[in-house]
Coordinates of C-alpha atoms in Angstrom, one line a residue:
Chain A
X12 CA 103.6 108.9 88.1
X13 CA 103.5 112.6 86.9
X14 CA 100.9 113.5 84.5
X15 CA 101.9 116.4 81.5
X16 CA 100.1 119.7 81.5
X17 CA 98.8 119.2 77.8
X18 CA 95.8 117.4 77.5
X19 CA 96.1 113.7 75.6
X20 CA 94.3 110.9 76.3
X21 CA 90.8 111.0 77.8
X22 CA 88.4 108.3 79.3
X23 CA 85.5 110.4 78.1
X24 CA 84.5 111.8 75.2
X25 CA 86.3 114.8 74.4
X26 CA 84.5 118.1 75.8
X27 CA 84.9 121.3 74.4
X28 CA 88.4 122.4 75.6
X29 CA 89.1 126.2 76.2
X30 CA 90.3 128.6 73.2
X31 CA 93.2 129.6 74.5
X32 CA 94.5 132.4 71.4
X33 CA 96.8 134.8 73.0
X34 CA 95.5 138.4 73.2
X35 CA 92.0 137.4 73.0
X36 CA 89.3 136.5 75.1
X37 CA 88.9 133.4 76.2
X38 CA 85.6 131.8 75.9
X39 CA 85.3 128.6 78.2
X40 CA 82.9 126.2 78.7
X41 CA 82.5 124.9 82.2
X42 CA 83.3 121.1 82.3
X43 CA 80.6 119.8 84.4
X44 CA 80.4 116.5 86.3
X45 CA 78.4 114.0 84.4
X46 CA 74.4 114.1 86.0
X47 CA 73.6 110.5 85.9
X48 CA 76.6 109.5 88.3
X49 CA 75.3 112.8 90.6
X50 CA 72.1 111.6 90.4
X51 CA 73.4 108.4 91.1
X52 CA 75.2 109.0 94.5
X53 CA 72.2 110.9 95.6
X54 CA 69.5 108.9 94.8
X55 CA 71.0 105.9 96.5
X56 CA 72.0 108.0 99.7
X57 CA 68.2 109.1 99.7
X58 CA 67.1 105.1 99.9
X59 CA 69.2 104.1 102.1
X60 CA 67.8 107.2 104.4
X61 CA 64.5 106.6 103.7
X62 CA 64.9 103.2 105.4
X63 CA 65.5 101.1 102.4
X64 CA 62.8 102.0 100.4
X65 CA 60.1 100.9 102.6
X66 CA 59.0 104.6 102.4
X67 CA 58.0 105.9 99.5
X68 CA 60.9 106.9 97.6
X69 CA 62.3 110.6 97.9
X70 CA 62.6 113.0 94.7
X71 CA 64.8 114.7 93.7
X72 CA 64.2 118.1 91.9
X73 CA 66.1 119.1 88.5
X74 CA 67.5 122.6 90.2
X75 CA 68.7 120.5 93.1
X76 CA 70.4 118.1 91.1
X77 CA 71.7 120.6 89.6
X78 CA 73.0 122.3 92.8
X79 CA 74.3 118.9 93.9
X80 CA 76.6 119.1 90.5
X81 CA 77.7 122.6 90.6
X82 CA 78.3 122.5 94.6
X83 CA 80.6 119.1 93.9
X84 CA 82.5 121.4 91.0
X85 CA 83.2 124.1 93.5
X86 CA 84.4 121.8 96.2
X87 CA 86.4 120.4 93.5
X88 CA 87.8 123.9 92.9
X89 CA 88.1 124.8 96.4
X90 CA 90.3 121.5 97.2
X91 CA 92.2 121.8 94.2
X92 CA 93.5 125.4 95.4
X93 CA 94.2 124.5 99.0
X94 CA 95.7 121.3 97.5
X95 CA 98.0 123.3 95.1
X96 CA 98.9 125.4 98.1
X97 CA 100.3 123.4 100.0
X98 CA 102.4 121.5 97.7
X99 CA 104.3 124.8 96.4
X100 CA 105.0 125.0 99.9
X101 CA 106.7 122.2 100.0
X102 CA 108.6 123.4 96.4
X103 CA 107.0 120.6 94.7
X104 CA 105.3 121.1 90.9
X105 CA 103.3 118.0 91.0
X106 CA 100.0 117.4 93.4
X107 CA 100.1 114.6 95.0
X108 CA 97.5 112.6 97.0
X109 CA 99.0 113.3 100.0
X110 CA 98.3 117.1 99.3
X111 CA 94.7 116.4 98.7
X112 CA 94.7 114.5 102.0
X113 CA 96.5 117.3 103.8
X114 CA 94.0 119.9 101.9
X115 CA 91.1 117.8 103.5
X116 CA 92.2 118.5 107.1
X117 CA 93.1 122.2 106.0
X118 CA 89.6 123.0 105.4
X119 CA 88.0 120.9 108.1
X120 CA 87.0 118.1 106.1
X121 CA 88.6 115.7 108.4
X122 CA 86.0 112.8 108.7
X123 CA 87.1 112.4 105.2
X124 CA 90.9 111.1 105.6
X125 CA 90.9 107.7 106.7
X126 CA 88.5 106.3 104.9
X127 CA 90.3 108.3 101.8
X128 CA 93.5 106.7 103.0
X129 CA 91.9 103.2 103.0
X130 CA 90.3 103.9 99.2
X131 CA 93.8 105.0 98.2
X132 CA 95.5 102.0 99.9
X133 CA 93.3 99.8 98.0
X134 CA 93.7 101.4 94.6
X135 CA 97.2 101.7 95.1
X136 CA 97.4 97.6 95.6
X137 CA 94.8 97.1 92.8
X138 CA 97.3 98.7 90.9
X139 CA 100.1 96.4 92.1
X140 CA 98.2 93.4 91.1
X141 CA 97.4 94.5 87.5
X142 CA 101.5 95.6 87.3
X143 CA 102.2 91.9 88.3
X144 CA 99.6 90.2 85.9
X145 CA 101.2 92.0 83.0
X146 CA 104.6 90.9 83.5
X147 CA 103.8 87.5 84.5
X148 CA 102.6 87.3 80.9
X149 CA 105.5 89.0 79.5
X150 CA 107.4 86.3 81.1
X151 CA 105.8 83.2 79.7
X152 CA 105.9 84.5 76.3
X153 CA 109.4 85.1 76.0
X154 CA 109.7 82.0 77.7
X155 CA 107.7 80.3 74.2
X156 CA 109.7 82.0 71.6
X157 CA 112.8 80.7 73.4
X158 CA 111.4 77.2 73.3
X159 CA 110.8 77.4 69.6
X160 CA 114.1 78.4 67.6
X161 CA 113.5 76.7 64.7
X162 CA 110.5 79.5 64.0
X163 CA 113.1 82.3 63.8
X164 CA 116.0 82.0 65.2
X165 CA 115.6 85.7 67.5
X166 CA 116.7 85.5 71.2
X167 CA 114.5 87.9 73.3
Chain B
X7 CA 73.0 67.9 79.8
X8 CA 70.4 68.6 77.3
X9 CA 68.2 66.2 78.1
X10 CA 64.4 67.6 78.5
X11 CA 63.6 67.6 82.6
X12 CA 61.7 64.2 83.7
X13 CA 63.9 61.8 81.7
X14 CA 66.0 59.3 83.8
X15 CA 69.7 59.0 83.1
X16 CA 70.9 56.9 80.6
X17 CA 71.5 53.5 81.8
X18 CA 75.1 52.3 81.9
X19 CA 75.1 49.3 79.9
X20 CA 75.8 46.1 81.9
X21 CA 74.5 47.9 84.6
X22 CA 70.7 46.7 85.0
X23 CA 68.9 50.1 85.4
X24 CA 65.6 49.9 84.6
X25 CA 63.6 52.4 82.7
X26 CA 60.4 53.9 84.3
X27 CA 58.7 52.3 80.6
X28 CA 60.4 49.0 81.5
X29 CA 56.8 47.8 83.0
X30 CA 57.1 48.8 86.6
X31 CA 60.1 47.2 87.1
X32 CA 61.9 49.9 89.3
X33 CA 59.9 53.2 89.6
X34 CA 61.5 53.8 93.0
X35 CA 65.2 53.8 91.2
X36 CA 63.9 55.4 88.5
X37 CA 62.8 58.2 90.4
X38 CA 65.9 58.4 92.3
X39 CA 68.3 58.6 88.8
X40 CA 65.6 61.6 88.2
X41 CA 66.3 62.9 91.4
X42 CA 70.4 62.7 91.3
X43 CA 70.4 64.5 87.7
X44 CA 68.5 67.3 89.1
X45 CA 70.8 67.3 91.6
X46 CA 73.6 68.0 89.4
X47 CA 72.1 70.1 87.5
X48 CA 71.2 72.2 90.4
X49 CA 74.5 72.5 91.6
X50 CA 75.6 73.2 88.2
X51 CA 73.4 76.3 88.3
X52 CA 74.5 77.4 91.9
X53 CA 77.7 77.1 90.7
X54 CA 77.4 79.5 87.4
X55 CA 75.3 81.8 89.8
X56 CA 78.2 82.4 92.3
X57 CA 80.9 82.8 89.6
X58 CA 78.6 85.4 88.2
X59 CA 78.0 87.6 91.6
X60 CA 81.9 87.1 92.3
X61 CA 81.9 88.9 89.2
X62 CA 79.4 91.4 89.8
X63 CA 81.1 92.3 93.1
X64 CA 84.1 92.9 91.3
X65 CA 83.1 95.0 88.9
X66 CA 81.1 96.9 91.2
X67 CA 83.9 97.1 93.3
X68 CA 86.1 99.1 90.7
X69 CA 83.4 101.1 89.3
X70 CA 83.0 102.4 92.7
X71 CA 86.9 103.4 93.4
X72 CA 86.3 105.6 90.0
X73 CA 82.7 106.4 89.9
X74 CA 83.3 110.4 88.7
X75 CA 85.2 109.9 85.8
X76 CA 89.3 111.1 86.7
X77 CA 89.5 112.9 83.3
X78 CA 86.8 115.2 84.0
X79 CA 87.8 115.3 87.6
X80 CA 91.5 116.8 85.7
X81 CA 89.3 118.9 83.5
X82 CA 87.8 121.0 86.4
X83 CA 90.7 120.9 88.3
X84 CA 92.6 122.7 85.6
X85 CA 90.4 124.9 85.0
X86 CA 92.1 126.7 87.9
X87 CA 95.0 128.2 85.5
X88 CA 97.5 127.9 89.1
X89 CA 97.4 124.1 88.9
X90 CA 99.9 122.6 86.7
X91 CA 100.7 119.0 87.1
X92 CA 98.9 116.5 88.8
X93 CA 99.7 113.1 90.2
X94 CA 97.6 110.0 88.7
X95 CA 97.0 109.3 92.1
X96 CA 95.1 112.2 92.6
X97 CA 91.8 112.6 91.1
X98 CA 91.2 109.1 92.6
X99 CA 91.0 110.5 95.5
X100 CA 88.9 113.5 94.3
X101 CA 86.6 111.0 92.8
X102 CA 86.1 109.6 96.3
X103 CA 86.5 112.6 98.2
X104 CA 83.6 114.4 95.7
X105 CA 81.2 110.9 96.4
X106 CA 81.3 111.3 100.2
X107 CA 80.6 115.6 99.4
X108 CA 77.6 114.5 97.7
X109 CA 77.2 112.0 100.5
X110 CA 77.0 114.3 103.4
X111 CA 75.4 117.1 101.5
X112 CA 72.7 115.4 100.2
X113 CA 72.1 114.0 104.5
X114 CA 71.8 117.0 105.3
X115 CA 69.5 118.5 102.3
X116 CA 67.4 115.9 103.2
X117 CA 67.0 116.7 106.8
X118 CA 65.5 119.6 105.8
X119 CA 62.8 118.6 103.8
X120 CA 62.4 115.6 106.5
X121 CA 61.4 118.9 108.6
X122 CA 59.6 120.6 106.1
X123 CA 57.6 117.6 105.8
X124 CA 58.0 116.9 101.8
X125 CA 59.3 113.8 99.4
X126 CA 61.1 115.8 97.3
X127 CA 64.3 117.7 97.5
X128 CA 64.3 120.9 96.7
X129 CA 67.1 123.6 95.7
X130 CA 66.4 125.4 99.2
X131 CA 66.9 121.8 100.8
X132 CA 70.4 122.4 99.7
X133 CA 70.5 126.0 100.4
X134 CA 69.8 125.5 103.9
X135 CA 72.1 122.4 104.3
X136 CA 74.3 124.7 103.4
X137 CA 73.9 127.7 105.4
X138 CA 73.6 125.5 108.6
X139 CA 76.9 123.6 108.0
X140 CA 80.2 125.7 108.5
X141 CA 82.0 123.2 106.4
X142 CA 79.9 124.6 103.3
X143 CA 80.3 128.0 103.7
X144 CA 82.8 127.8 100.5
X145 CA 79.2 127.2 98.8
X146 CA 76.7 130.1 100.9
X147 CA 77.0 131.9 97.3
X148 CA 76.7 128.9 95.0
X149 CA 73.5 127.9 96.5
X150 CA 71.9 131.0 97.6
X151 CA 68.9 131.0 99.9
X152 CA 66.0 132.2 98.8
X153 CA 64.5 134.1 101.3
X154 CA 60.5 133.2 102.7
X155 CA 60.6 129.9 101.9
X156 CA 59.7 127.8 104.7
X157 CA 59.4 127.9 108.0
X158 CA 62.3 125.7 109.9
X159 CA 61.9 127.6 113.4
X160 CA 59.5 125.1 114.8
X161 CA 61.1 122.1 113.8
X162 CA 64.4 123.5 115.5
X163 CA 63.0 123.7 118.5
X164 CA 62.6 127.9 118.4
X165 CA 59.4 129.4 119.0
X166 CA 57.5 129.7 116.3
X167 CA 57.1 133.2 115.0
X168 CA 56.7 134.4 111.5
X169 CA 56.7 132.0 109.3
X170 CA 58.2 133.7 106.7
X171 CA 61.3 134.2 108.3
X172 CA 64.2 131.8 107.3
X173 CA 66.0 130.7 110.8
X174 CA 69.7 130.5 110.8
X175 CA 71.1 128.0 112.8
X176 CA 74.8 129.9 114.2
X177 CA 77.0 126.5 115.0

């Protein structure tokens, strides 16, 4: 599945996009990862370090969470380029998982990979399943307009 | 099943079940009716509470695989004006790929102030995670160190000196 360059749908609320006018400047705002899910991540890493929560619990400062956002948008950037790099060597216009995967190893990330390859492996069948559903139901309904001519005499 | 808790179970007519009113006649039966329906009313709960964590794990599950939402995930991504199109399949894994960044950097940030002796992170946390960790060096001017902060010689193992020096830990 290839995804267009133009922006369309969005699961979030729409964020200010980028004016893009020819000839003039272009004043961007930086889309930011949203802080709860941040905090989130970290916050539950931190109990599980601090044995559970027997501990106290460990704080997290407002500037770090704040580095802990902008460091995951830069690693997001950095991947993205070395992702993009190496599918225009393969003549491809479309990034793929695979060249986010290969990306990984590229810049010595390569603890993340196979449990990235499991994740994907498992969204990719979750995906299968929800395919299936849908045209199971397809099925039975054609199936109950065929059974009942007398409503209108259409043939699916 | 909305009879009040303490009241036997109807009797079956035909059936001789005495009431625990019915003068003494049966208290032991009555008592075990009592007992059977709280049974079944006990399984009816366990049942209701296991269909609702099968739920809960599901919907856990899947809010895990996407927990940074993909959109914004494309959002950043393009902000880079050399990527063009991208697969749907990958800012699924960017989503999980960004939760185990976090993951790892904030285990390391938190070393730190393990060292340092404090229950909160700090910026510098992450500043030295980063400095000590070759796989970050993408970030050494995102996060930048602030110089005279604290004093991570000793806990390293190096001899203490000034403690105003910030020790950099070559890999």
């Amino acid at each position: 599945m290839a995804e267009e360059g133009t922006p369309g749908k969005s699961e979030e609320p729409p964020a200010p996009a980028p004016s893009s006018t020819p000839g003039k400047t272009l004043s961007v705002e930086v889309e930011e990862l949203p802080k709860a899910i941040v905090r989130r991540v970290v916050k539950d890493k931190l109990s599980k370090l601090s044995s559970g929560g027997g501990e106290e619990e460990i704080l997290v400062n407002k500037d770090a969470l704040l580095a802990f956002s902008e460091s995951t948008r830069i690693f997001i950037h950095y991947l993205s380029a070395t992702a993009n790099d190496i599918c225009k060597e393969s003549k491809r216009q479309t990034i793929n998982a695979d060249d986010v995967l290969k990306a990984l190893e590229e810049i010595d990330f390569v603890e993340f990979v196979e449990p990235l390859k499991a994740s994907l492996e498992e969204f990719r069948r979750r995906n299968e399943v929800k395919k299936s559903g849908v045209k199971g139901k397809e099925t039975v309904k054609k199936r109950r307009i065929e059974d009942t001519p007398s409503k209108n005499g259409r043939k699916e | 099943m909305d009879q009040p808790p303490g009241h036997p179970v109807p009797p079956v007519i035909g059936v001789g079940v005495p009431y625990p009113t019915a003068g003494g006649a049966g208290p032991y039966q009555a008592y075990q009716n009592l007992f059977h329906q709280q049974q079944q009313q006990q399984q009816q709960q366990l049942q209701l509470f296991w269909a609702d964590q099968y739920r809960e794990i599901e919907q856990t599950t899947d809010f895990r695989n996407h927990s940074l939402p993909l959109a914004r995930i494309k959002k950043i991504m393009k902000a880079d004006e050399d990527v063009r199109m991208i697969a749907a399949e990958a800012p699924v894994v960017f989503a999980r790929a960004c939760e185990m960044f976090i993951l790892e950097l904030t285990h390391r940030s938190w070393a730190h102030a393990e060292e340092n002796k404090r229950r909160t992170l700090q910026k510098n946390d992450i500043a030295a995670a980063i400095s000590r960790t070759d796989v970050f060096d993408f970030l050494i001017d995102i996060v930048p160190r602030e110089e005279g902060k604290e004093d991570v010689a000793h806990a390293l193992g190096a001899p203490s000196g000034d403690p105003l020096s910030y020790y950099y830990v070559p890999k």
